[in-house]
């Protein structure tokens, strides 16, 4: 009997010890999980570091919900299609807003029309007004380092975006913009999709124009800015040169080496005698204005492009297509077909635009919306007149 009692006591003691051990293990497990959770929270970065297009390392919040753009006009449209939403865009320049109001961007994303524009006038940024928008990050042009310095000194996370770092190559520039955005917003990464599709469309054009004899290449003139006092074009160091090269044409103003736009006069235009003229949406004029000489002081009647009615207004989809932007690959196809209709007879630019936006950005355009890209509104060119 005594032995049985001791056995029972021993058994209870062992059971109690085992229970205590299991309790301690459970507590340790709970404590370990809590520590792991705490460590995970501490490991989540509050900021990330990116190298911008001015080759500066910039710390930006890991979570960015409010974006303002300074003097890089096409970027708000690129950001919007990148996110397939304009919710993050709290501020942008007035020229960007004008394009949005008169193009496809405002139609697809009406919320972008609520963005503020009053904090910037040209290259002058009102830091107090910008601060009211509480932006998590501010984008500015890499060619305006003074703005970048002002933004940084004011405490903003300022990221430079370049339009000319890649020699005004619109496709390469777009690819690099998307690459940087994909680093900043990995949840919206579209770098590979954009690069693959844009390069595919570029290579298709190159294959078709590569064997055009030099004497048969279209002689193109880019009418960038136009008024009764000013006629600006693209020489070798501006977007027009890249567009001409990309579609297998000659830029008649290639001899001009001034960076960015270059002023010219009608005597130079007569000497070049282009057989193809592309008018940008950085002015409010259309082909009929050249055909009818509506602007005082200019007579276009002796120019082959005008005599043969080969003057064309460039597209405007998400933004003015002369610059880098989301529309670049579609614009390239349109320009190539415009210059050489027989070589691109099978290319339906409406279908190509729809396929491109759906495939790359997940945006489904109607036929009418895609068609509107190639029928820009006159008012979209407002705000750029040079006096």
mmCIF file of C-alpha atoms in Angstrom:
data_model
loop_
_atom_site.group_PDB
_atom_site.id
_atom_site.type_symbol
_atom_site.label_atom_id
_atom_site.label_comp_id
_atom_site.label_asym_id
_atom_site.label_seq_id
_atom_site.Cartn_x
_atom_site.Cartn_y
_atom_site.Cartn_z
ATOM 1 C CA UNK A 1 0.000 0.000 0.000
ATOM 2 C CA UNK A 2 2.798 2.340 0.883
ATOM 3 C CA UNK A 3 4.564 1.482 -2.339
ATOM 4 C CA UNK A 4 1.392 2.252 -4.327
ATOM 5 C CA UNK A 5 1.014 5.619 -2.605
ATOM 6 C CA UNK A 6 4.591 6.537 -3.400
ATOM 7 C CA UNK A 7 4.124 5.433 -6.978
ATOM 8 C CA UNK A 8 1.053 7.615 -7.330
ATOM 9 C CA UNK A 9 2.858 10.556 -5.740
ATOM 10 C CA UNK A 10 5.792 10.091 -8.073
ATOM 11 C CA UNK A 11 3.471 9.898 -11.071
ATOM 12 C CA UNK A 12 1.703 13.123 -10.081
ATOM 13 C CA UNK A 13 5.027 14.852 -9.554
ATOM 14 C CA UNK A 14 6.248 13.801 -12.990
ATOM 15 C CA UNK A 15 2.991 14.928 -14.594
ATOM 16 C CA UNK A 16 3.228 18.279 -12.821
ATOM 17 C CA UNK A 17 6.816 18.754 -13.970
ATOM 18 C CA UNK A 18 5.895 17.889 -17.547
ATOM 19 C CA UNK A 19 3.013 20.334 -17.439
ATOM 20 C CA UNK A 20 5.325 23.073 -16.177
ATOM 21 C CA UNK A 21 7.860 22.274 -18.907
ATOM 22 C CA UNK A 22 5.157 22.452 -21.574
ATOM 23 C CA UNK A 23 3.910 25.750 -20.166
ATOM 24 C CA UNK A 24 7.398 27.207 -20.226
ATOM 25 C CA UNK A 25 7.873 26.026 -23.817
ATOM 26 C CA UNK A 26 4.586 27.624 -24.810
ATOM 27 C CA UNK A 27 5.541 30.870 -23.151
ATOM 28 C CA UNK A 28 8.909 30.794 -24.837
ATOM 29 C CA UNK A 29 7.243 30.163 -28.156
ATOM 30 C CA UNK A 30 4.877 33.076 -27.625
ATOM 31 C CA UNK A 31 7.738 35.268 -26.525
ATOM 32 C CA UNK A 32 9.814 34.221 -29.523
ATOM 33 C CA UNK A 33 6.938 34.956 -31.917
ATOM 34 C CA UNK A 34 6.432 38.360 -30.381
ATOM 35 C CA UNK A 35 10.132 39.117 -30.765
ATOM 36 C CA UNK A 36 10.092 37.945 -34.373
ATOM 37 C CA UNK A 37 7.078 40.154 -35.065
ATOM 38 C CA UNK A 38 8.801 43.075 -33.392
ATOM 39 C CA UNK A 39 11.972 42.420 -35.348
ATOM 40 C CA UNK A 40 9.990 42.241 -38.598
ATOM 41 C CA UNK A 41 8.366 45.565 -37.821
ATOM 42 C CA UNK A 42 11.718 47.113 -37.047
ATOM 43 C CA UNK A 43 13.183 45.595 -40.228
ATOM 44 C CA UNK A 44 10.536 47.196 -42.457
ATOM 45 C CA UNK A 45 12.353 50.267 -43.853
ATOM 46 C CA UNK A 46 10.833 53.691 -43.405
ATOM 47 C CA UNK A 47 12.831 54.929 -46.398
ATOM 48 C CA UNK A 48 14.579 53.549 -49.435
ATOM 49 C CA UNK A 49 17.476 55.046 -51.363
ATOM 50 C CA UNK A 50 17.333 55.530 -55.124
ATOM 51 C CA UNK A 51 19.806 57.012 -57.581
ATOM 52 C CA UNK A 52 18.009 59.648 -59.627
ATOM 53 C CA UNK A 53 18.807 60.943 -63.111
ATOM 54 C CA UNK A 54 21.148 63.586 -61.719
ATOM 55 C CA UNK A 55 23.161 60.660 -60.338
ATOM 56 C CA UNK A 56 22.289 61.669 -56.788
ATOM 57 C CA UNK A 57 21.344 59.197 -54.079
ATOM 58 C CA UNK A 58 18.026 60.292 -52.626
ATOM 59 C CA UNK A 59 16.198 58.905 -49.609
ATOM 60 C CA UNK A 60 12.472 58.666 -50.241
ATOM 61 C CA UNK A 61 9.700 57.174 -48.091
ATOM 62 C CA UNK A 62 9.172 53.463 -48.623
ATOM 63 C CA UNK A 63 5.464 54.223 -48.851
ATOM 64 C CA UNK A 64 4.667 57.167 -51.135
ATOM 65 C CA UNK A 65 1.075 58.370 -51.319
ATOM 66 C CA UNK A 66 1.402 62.036 -52.283
ATOM 67 C CA UNK A 67 3.415 63.183 -55.315
ATOM 68 C CA UNK A 68 4.089 66.657 -56.686
ATOM 69 C CA UNK A 69 5.825 67.405 -59.986
ATOM 70 C CA UNK A 70 7.713 70.604 -60.755
ATOM 71 C CA UNK A 71 9.163 71.393 -64.190
ATOM 72 C CA UNK A 72 9.078 67.994 -65.909
ATOM 73 C CA UNK A 73 5.826 68.421 -67.833
ATOM 74 C CA UNK A 74 5.222 64.909 -69.282
ATOM 75 C CA UNK A 75 5.783 63.115 -65.971
ATOM 76 C CA UNK A 76 2.314 63.442 -64.378
ATOM 77 C CA UNK A 77 0.846 61.561 -67.336
ATOM 78 C CA UNK A 78 3.513 58.852 -67.112
ATOM 79 C CA UNK A 79 2.927 58.482 -63.384
ATOM 80 C CA UNK A 80 -0.812 58.193 -63.913
ATOM 81 C CA UNK A 81 -0.656 55.403 -66.473
ATOM 82 C CA UNK A 82 2.100 53.727 -64.434
ATOM 83 C CA UNK A 83 -0.276 53.506 -61.443
ATOM 84 C CA UNK A 84 -3.384 53.280 -63.647
ATOM 85 C CA UNK A 85 -4.667 55.920 -61.248
ATOM 86 C CA UNK A 86 -4.148 59.606 -60.538
ATOM 87 C CA UNK A 87 -4.879 59.352 -56.818
ATOM 88 C CA UNK A 88 -1.258 59.958 -55.796
ATOM 89 C CA UNK A 89 -0.818 63.095 -57.938
ATOM 90 C CA UNK A 90 -1.461 66.116 -55.708
ATOM 91 C CA UNK A 91 0.397 68.749 -57.732
ATOM 92 C CA UNK A 92 1.650 69.355 -61.268
ATOM 93 C CA UNK A 93 2.579 72.293 -63.542
ATOM 94 C CA UNK A 94 -0.063 74.205 -65.476
ATOM 95 C CA UNK A 95 1.213 72.980 -68.911
ATOM 96 C CA UNK A 96 0.681 69.402 -67.696
ATOM 97 C CA UNK A 97 -2.833 70.302 -66.598
ATOM 98 C CA UNK A 98 -3.611 71.904 -69.978
ATOM 99 C CA UNK A 99 -2.637 68.694 -71.746
ATOM 100 C CA UNK A 100 -4.676 66.619 -69.287
ATOM 101 C CA UNK A 101 -7.759 68.759 -69.791
ATOM 102 C CA UNK A 102 -7.493 68.582 -73.573
ATOM 103 C CA UNK A 103 -6.262 65.022 -74.028
ATOM 104 C CA UNK A 104 -7.082 61.477 -73.140
ATOM 105 C CA UNK A 105 -5.559 61.647 -69.664
ATOM 106 C CA UNK A 106 -8.268 63.820 -68.126
ATOM 107 C CA UNK A 107 -10.961 61.745 -69.777
ATOM 108 C CA UNK A 108 -9.637 58.452 -68.422
ATOM 109 C CA UNK A 109 -8.567 59.806 -65.030
ATOM 110 C CA UNK A 110 -10.755 62.827 -64.195
ATOM 111 C CA UNK A 111 -9.355 62.880 -60.643
ATOM 112 C CA UNK A 112 -6.086 64.266 -62.018
ATOM 113 C CA UNK A 113 -7.914 67.498 -62.795
ATOM 114 C CA UNK A 114 -8.077 68.091 -59.022
ATOM 115 C CA UNK A 115 -4.297 68.420 -58.726
ATOM 116 C CA UNK A 116 -2.943 71.798 -57.615
ATOM 117 C CA UNK A 117 -0.911 73.888 -60.053
ATOM 118 C CA UNK A 118 -0.411 77.214 -58.260
ATOM 119 C CA UNK A 119 2.851 76.346 -56.508
ATOM 120 C CA UNK A 120 4.964 76.595 -59.676
ATOM 121 C CA UNK A 121 5.235 79.178 -62.434
ATOM 122 C CA UNK A 122 7.797 78.196 -65.048
ATOM 123 C CA UNK A 123 10.931 77.485 -63.046
ATOM 124 C CA UNK A 124 9.797 79.433 -59.977
ATOM 125 C CA UNK A 125 8.614 77.167 -57.171
ATOM 126 C CA UNK A 126 6.700 78.612 -54.222
ATOM 127 C CA UNK A 127 7.999 76.391 -51.429
ATOM 128 C CA UNK A 128 5.329 77.474 -48.957
ATOM 129 C CA UNK A 129 2.517 76.585 -51.350
ATOM 130 C CA UNK A 130 4.219 73.318 -52.240
ATOM 131 C CA UNK A 131 4.554 72.433 -48.535
ATOM 132 C CA UNK A 132 0.786 72.795 -48.111
ATOM 133 C CA UNK A 133 0.363 69.799 -50.420
ATOM 134 C CA UNK A 134 2.425 67.660 -48.004
ATOM 135 C CA UNK A 135 4.097 65.682 -50.795
ATOM 136 C CA UNK A 136 6.011 62.531 -49.881
ATOM 137 C CA UNK A 137 8.212 63.067 -52.925
ATOM 138 C CA UNK A 138 8.721 65.868 -55.449
ATOM 139 C CA UNK A 139 9.970 65.222 -58.977
ATOM 140 C CA UNK A 140 11.868 67.905 -60.880
ATOM 141 C CA UNK A 141 13.865 68.204 -64.105
ATOM 142 C CA UNK A 142 17.493 67.079 -63.886
ATOM 143 C CA UNK A 143 18.344 70.053 -66.094
ATOM 144 C CA UNK A 144 17.222 72.368 -63.255
ATOM 145 C CA UNK A 145 19.712 71.585 -60.468
ATOM 146 C CA UNK A 146 18.893 74.889 -58.799
ATOM 147 C CA UNK A 147 15.310 73.718 -58.272
ATOM 148 C CA UNK A 148 16.573 70.430 -56.878
ATOM 149 C CA UNK A 149 18.783 72.282 -54.411
ATOM 150 C CA UNK A 150 15.923 74.528 -53.327
ATOM 151 C CA UNK A 151 13.635 71.532 -52.804
ATOM 152 C CA UNK A 152 16.256 69.644 -50.807
ATOM 153 C CA UNK A 153 17.044 72.665 -48.647
ATOM 154 C CA UNK A 154 13.329 73.059 -47.966
ATOM 155 C CA UNK A 155 13.201 69.491 -46.664
ATOM 156 C CA UNK A 156 11.501 67.752 -49.583
ATOM 157 C CA UNK A 157 12.513 64.344 -50.925
ATOM 158 C CA UNK A 158 13.512 65.644 -54.373
ATOM 159 C CA UNK A 159 14.059 63.222 -57.261
ATOM 160 C CA UNK A 160 15.518 64.388 -60.599
ATOM 161 C CA UNK A 161 14.090 63.116 -63.899
ATOM 162 C CA UNK A 162 15.994 63.721 -67.143
ATOM 163 C CA UNK A 163 14.718 64.273 -70.679
ATOM 164 C CA UNK A 164 18.104 64.510 -72.390
ATOM 165 C CA UNK A 165 20.436 62.155 -70.523
ATOM 166 C CA UNK A 166 19.902 59.610 -73.298
ATOM 167 C CA UNK A 167 20.546 62.030 -76.180
ATOM 168 C CA UNK A 168 16.861 62.893 -76.615
ATOM 169 C CA UNK A 169 16.063 59.238 -77.442
ATOM 170 C CA UNK A 170 12.370 59.163 -76.520
ATOM 171 C CA UNK A 171 12.063 55.380 -76.256
ATOM 172 C CA UNK A 172 15.209 54.961 -74.151
ATOM 173 C CA UNK A 173 14.157 57.896 -71.987
ATOM 174 C CA UNK A 174 10.717 56.391 -71.369
ATOM 175 C CA UNK A 175 12.312 53.048 -70.481
ATOM 176 C CA UNK A 176 14.585 54.737 -67.932
ATOM 177 C CA UNK A 177 11.744 56.733 -66.417
ATOM 178 C CA UNK A 178 9.714 53.574 -65.905
ATOM 179 C CA UNK A 179 12.749 51.765 -64.516
ATOM 180 C CA UNK A 180 13.274 54.416 -61.836
ATOM 181 C CA UNK A 181 9.571 54.497 -60.967
ATOM 182 C CA UNK A 182 9.565 50.705 -60.690
ATOM 183 C CA UNK A 183 12.375 50.927 -58.133
ATOM 184 C CA UNK A 184 10.424 53.465 -56.113
ATOM 185 C CA UNK A 185 7.097 51.671 -56.463
ATOM 186 C CA UNK A 186 7.940 47.952 -56.781
ATOM 187 C CA UNK A 187 4.300 46.992 -56.319
ATOM 188 C CA UNK A 188 3.578 48.706 -59.675
ATOM 189 C CA UNK A 189 6.722 47.484 -61.472
ATOM 190 C CA UNK A 190 6.252 47.824 -65.252
ATOM 191 C CA UNK A 191 9.884 48.162 -66.288
ATOM 192 C CA UNK A 192 10.132 44.914 -68.211
ATOM 193 C CA UNK A 193 6.703 45.243 -69.844
ATOM 194 C CA UNK A 194 7.376 48.787 -71.078
ATOM 195 C CA UNK A 195 10.881 48.016 -72.287
ATOM 196 C CA UNK A 196 9.859 44.831 -74.104
ATOM 197 C CA UNK A 197 6.902 46.381 -75.927
ATOM 198 C CA UNK A 198 8.473 49.744 -76.757
ATOM 199 C CA UNK A 199 11.657 48.111 -78.075
ATOM 200 C CA UNK A 200 9.589 45.638 -80.087
ATOM 201 C CA UNK A 201 7.689 48.460 -81.778
ATOM 202 C CA UNK A 202 10.901 50.418 -82.362
ATOM 203 C CA UNK A 203 12.647 47.435 -83.962
ATOM 204 C CA UNK A 204 9.677 46.792 -86.230
ATOM 205 C CA UNK A 205 9.967 50.316 -87.609
ATOM 206 C CA UNK A 206 13.737 49.993 -88.027
ATOM 207 C CA UNK A 207 13.375 46.786 -90.006
ATOM 208 C CA UNK A 208 11.011 48.431 -92.479
ATOM 209 C CA UNK A 209 12.933 51.659 -93.082
ATOM 210 C CA UNK A 210 16.543 50.450 -92.969
ATOM 211 C CA UNK A 211 16.884 49.891 -96.732
ATOM 212 C CA UNK A 212 15.372 53.175 -97.936
ATOM 213 C CA UNK A 213 17.956 54.791 -100.248
ATOM 214 C CA UNK A 214 19.346 58.040 -98.928
ATOM 215 C CA UNK A 215 17.919 60.061 -101.817
ATOM 216 C CA UNK A 216 14.436 58.687 -101.146
ATOM 217 C CA UNK A 217 14.309 59.466 -97.453
ATOM 218 C CA UNK A 218 11.685 61.993 -96.404
ATOM 219 C CA UNK A 219 13.000 65.477 -95.612
ATOM 220 C CA UNK A 220 11.252 66.398 -92.368
ATOM 221 C CA UNK A 221 10.906 69.751 -90.643
ATOM 222 C CA UNK A 222 9.625 69.999 -87.062
ATOM 223 C CA UNK A 223 7.567 73.070 -86.314
ATOM 224 C CA UNK A 224 8.013 73.191 -82.553
ATOM 225 C CA UNK A 225 6.929 76.733 -81.665
ATOM 226 C CA UNK A 226 5.094 79.096 -83.958
ATOM 227 C CA UNK A 227 3.745 82.634 -83.626
ATOM 228 C CA UNK A 228 3.839 85.896 -85.554
ATOM 229 C CA UNK A 229 7.216 86.627 -83.951
ATOM 230 C CA UNK A 230 8.773 83.208 -83.445
ATOM 231 C CA UNK A 231 9.550 80.093 -85.467
ATOM 232 C CA UNK A 232 11.358 77.365 -83.525
ATOM 233 C CA UNK A 233 12.456 73.959 -84.742
ATOM 234 C CA UNK A 234 14.641 71.046 -83.721
ATOM 235 C CA UNK A 235 18.271 70.939 -84.743
ATOM 236 C CA UNK A 236 20.583 68.032 -84.038
ATOM 237 C CA UNK A 237 20.327 68.344 -80.237
ATOM 238 C CA UNK A 238 16.606 68.003 -79.657
ATOM 239 C CA UNK A 239 13.789 65.486 -79.943
ATOM 240 C CA UNK A 240 13.104 66.146 -83.624
ATOM 241 C CA UNK A 241 16.456 64.690 -84.606
ATOM 242 C CA UNK A 242 15.715 61.434 -82.812
ATOM 243 C CA UNK A 243 12.230 61.168 -84.308
ATOM 244 C CA UNK A 244 13.568 61.756 -87.816
ATOM 245 C CA UNK A 245 16.316 59.165 -87.390
ATOM 246 C CA UNK A 246 13.894 56.687 -85.811
ATOM 247 C CA UNK A 247 11.511 56.736 -88.779
ATOM 248 C CA UNK A 248 14.246 56.724 -91.427
ATOM 249 C CA UNK A 249 13.799 60.375 -92.404
ATOM 250 C CA UNK A 250 16.186 63.330 -92.592
ATOM 251 C CA UNK A 251 15.889 66.252 -90.230
ATOM 252 C CA UNK A 252 16.431 69.196 -92.589
ATOM 253 C CA UNK A 253 17.618 71.332 -89.655
ATOM 254 C CA UNK A 254 20.276 68.844 -88.539
ATOM 255 C CA UNK A 255 22.981 71.412 -89.282
ATOM 256 C CA UNK A 256 21.788 73.449 -86.287
ATOM 257 C CA UNK A 257 23.720 72.344 -83.204
ATOM 258 C CA UNK A 258 21.997 74.453 -80.545
ATOM 259 C CA UNK A 259 20.722 72.366 -77.648
ATOM 260 C CA UNK A 260 16.944 72.258 -77.302
ATOM 261 C CA UNK A 261 14.839 74.328 -79.719
ATOM 262 C CA UNK A 262 16.458 76.559 -82.347
ATOM 263 C CA UNK A 263 15.057 79.753 -83.946
ATOM 264 C CA UNK A 264 14.913 79.819 -87.741
ATOM 265 C CA UNK A 265 13.514 82.061 -90.474
ATOM 266 C CA UNK A 266 11.575 81.339 -93.650
ATOM 267 C CA UNK A 267 14.664 81.821 -95.851
ATOM 268 C CA UNK A 268 16.227 78.823 -94.134
ATOM 269 C CA UNK A 269 13.028 76.835 -94.534
ATOM 270 C CA UNK A 270 12.942 77.682 -98.264
ATOM 271 C CA UNK A 271 16.536 76.520 -98.630
ATOM 272 C CA UNK A 272 15.811 73.242 -96.873
ATOM 273 C CA UNK A 273 12.472 72.830 -98.694
ATOM 274 C CA UNK A 274 11.113 69.964 -96.551
ATOM 275 C CA UNK A 275 8.634 67.569 -98.105
ATOM 276 C CA UNK A 276 7.182 66.643 -94.713
ATOM 277 C CA UNK A 277 6.315 68.904 -91.765
ATOM 278 C CA UNK A 278 5.385 67.746 -88.273
ATOM 279 C CA UNK A 279 3.697 70.354 -86.073
ATOM 280 C CA UNK A 280 3.969 69.755 -82.336
ATOM 281 C CA UNK A 281 1.305 70.436 -79.715
ATOM 282 C CA UNK A 282 3.485 73.121 -78.182
ATOM 283 C CA UNK A 283 1.624 75.594 -80.385
ATOM 284 C CA UNK A 284 -2.058 76.017 -81.259
ATOM 285 C CA UNK A 285 -1.681 75.972 -85.042
ATOM 286 C CA UNK A 286 -2.747 73.244 -87.462
ATOM 287 C CA UNK A 287 -1.821 72.279 -91.038
ATOM 288 C CA UNK A 288 -4.528 74.540 -92.462
ATOM 289 C CA UNK A 289 -2.726 77.513 -90.936
ATOM 290 C CA UNK A 290 0.276 76.753 -93.129
ATOM 291 C CA UNK A 291 -1.813 75.907 -96.174
ATOM 292 C CA UNK A 292 -3.658 79.226 -95.832
ATOM 293 C CA UNK A 293 -0.803 81.356 -94.422
ATOM 294 C CA UNK A 294 -2.950 82.503 -91.509
ATOM 295 C CA UNK A 295 -0.006 83.811 -89.455
ATOM 296 C CA UNK A 296 1.181 87.209 -90.610
ATOM 297 C CA UNK A 297 4.765 87.411 -91.818
ATOM 298 C CA UNK A 298 5.060 83.855 -93.153
ATOM 299 C CA UNK A 299 4.494 82.506 -96.642
ATOM 300 C CA UNK A 300 4.620 78.723 -96.791
ATOM 301 C CA UNK A 301 3.229 78.378 -100.296
ATOM 302 C CA UNK A 302 6.607 77.640 -101.915
ATOM 303 C CA UNK A 303 7.473 74.765 -99.555
ATOM 304 C CA UNK A 304 7.001 71.270 -101.019
ATOM 305 C CA UNK A 305 5.356 69.891 -97.870
ATOM 306 C CA UNK A 306 2.723 72.604 -98.089
ATOM 307 C CA UNK A 307 2.263 72.369 -101.858
ATOM 308 C CA UNK A 308 1.654 68.618 -101.516
ATOM 309 C CA UNK A 309 -0.338 68.946 -98.297
ATOM 310 C CA UNK A 310 2.124 66.866 -96.295
ATOM 311 C CA UNK A 311 1.825 68.818 -93.052
ATOM 312 C CA UNK A 312 0.674 66.895 -89.968
ATOM 313 C CA UNK A 313 -0.192 67.700 -86.372
ATOM 314 C CA UNK A 314 1.525 65.319 -83.959
ATOM 315 C CA UNK A 315 -0.598 63.111 -81.667
ATOM 316 C CA UNK A 316 -1.639 63.916 -78.141
ATOM 317 C CA UNK A 317 -2.809 61.009 -76.023
ATOM 318 C CA UNK A 318 -1.672 61.114 -72.437
ATOM 319 C CA UNK A 319 0.631 64.080 -73.187
ATOM 320 C CA UNK A 320 2.140 66.040 -76.108
ATOM 321 C CA UNK A 321 3.862 63.294 -78.063
ATOM 322 C CA UNK A 322 6.930 65.222 -79.271
ATOM 323 C CA UNK A 323 8.547 64.666 -75.863
ATOM 324 C CA UNK A 324 9.179 61.352 -74.080
ATOM 325 C CA UNK A 325 6.020 59.927 -72.584
ATOM 326 C CA UNK A 326 3.721 56.953 -72.430
ATOM 327 C CA UNK A 327 2.565 57.527 -76.026
ATOM 328 C CA UNK A 328 6.070 57.280 -77.545
ATOM 329 C CA UNK A 329 5.858 53.814 -79.175
ATOM 330 C CA UNK A 330 2.426 54.571 -80.643
ATOM 331 C CA UNK A 331 3.622 57.968 -81.907
ATOM 332 C CA UNK A 332 6.587 56.274 -83.558
ATOM 333 C CA UNK A 333 4.313 53.963 -85.557
ATOM 334 C CA UNK A 334 2.079 56.872 -86.558
ATOM 335 C CA UNK A 335 5.042 58.996 -87.689
ATOM 336 C CA UNK A 336 6.599 56.138 -89.655
ATOM 337 C CA UNK A 337 3.301 55.426 -91.413
ATOM 338 C CA UNK A 338 2.822 59.151 -92.073
ATOM 339 C CA UNK A 339 6.261 59.420 -93.666
ATOM 340 C CA UNK A 340 6.086 56.126 -95.589
ATOM 341 C CA UNK A 341 2.443 55.045 -95.939
ATOM 342 C CA UNK A 342 3.266 52.310 -98.448
ATOM 343 C CA UNK A 343 5.741 50.631 -96.073
ATOM 344 C CA UNK A 344 3.263 50.617 -93.193
ATOM 345 C CA UNK A 345 0.062 50.037 -95.116
ATOM 346 C CA UNK A 346 -0.782 47.034 -92.956
ATOM 347 C CA UNK A 347 -0.310 48.904 -89.672
ATOM 348 C CA UNK A 348 -3.556 49.988 -88.003
ATOM 349 C CA UNK A 349 -2.443 52.674 -85.555
ATOM 350 C CA UNK A 350 -5.811 52.637 -83.759
ATOM 351 C CA UNK A 351 -5.500 48.925 -83.065
ATOM 352 C CA UNK A 352 -1.831 49.258 -82.161
ATOM 353 C CA UNK A 353 -2.636 51.997 -79.643
ATOM 354 C CA UNK A 354 -5.342 49.878 -78.021
ATOM 355 C CA UNK A 355 -3.117 46.798 -77.878
ATOM 356 C CA UNK A 356 -0.174 48.744 -76.471
ATOM 357 C CA UNK A 357 -2.094 50.365 -73.634
ATOM 358 C CA UNK A 358 -3.899 47.168 -72.686
ATOM 359 C CA UNK A 359 -0.810 44.970 -72.876
ATOM 360 C CA UNK A 360 1.575 47.281 -71.029
ATOM 361 C CA UNK A 361 -0.553 49.356 -68.662
ATOM 362 C CA UNK A 362 -3.788 47.377 -68.383
ATOM 363 C CA UNK A 363 -5.761 50.297 -69.857
ATOM 364 C CA UNK A 364 -8.605 49.386 -72.199
ATOM 365 C CA UNK A 365 -9.329 52.110 -74.756
ATOM 366 C CA UNK A 366 -12.391 52.298 -76.940
ATOM 367 C CA UNK A 367 -11.936 52.850 -80.666
ATOM 368 C CA UNK A 368 -12.997 56.473 -80.237
ATOM 369 C CA UNK A 369 -10.543 57.034 -77.390
ATOM 370 C CA UNK A 370 -7.676 55.534 -79.380
ATOM 371 C CA UNK A 371 -8.670 57.590 -82.408
ATOM 372 C CA UNK A 372 -8.652 60.790 -80.350
ATOM 373 C CA UNK A 373 -4.902 60.372 -79.768
ATOM 374 C CA UNK A 374 -4.339 61.235 -83.422
ATOM 375 C CA UNK A 375 -6.854 64.098 -83.461
ATOM 376 C CA UNK A 376 -5.521 66.555 -80.838
ATOM 377 C CA UNK A 377 -7.516 69.551 -79.682
ATOM 378 C CA UNK A 378 -6.234 72.964 -80.691
ATOM 379 C CA UNK A 379 -6.415 74.251 -77.134
ATOM 380 C CA UNK A 380 -3.927 71.600 -75.986
ATOM 381 C CA UNK A 381 -1.120 73.738 -77.393
ATOM 382 C CA UNK A 382 -1.965 76.793 -75.323
ATOM 383 C CA UNK A 383 0.409 78.436 -72.879
ATOM 384 C CA UNK A 384 3.596 78.069 -74.886
ATOM 385 C CA UNK A 385 3.628 81.166 -77.078
ATOM 386 C CA UNK A 386 6.994 82.949 -77.184
ATOM 387 C CA UNK A 387 6.839 86.701 -77.445
#
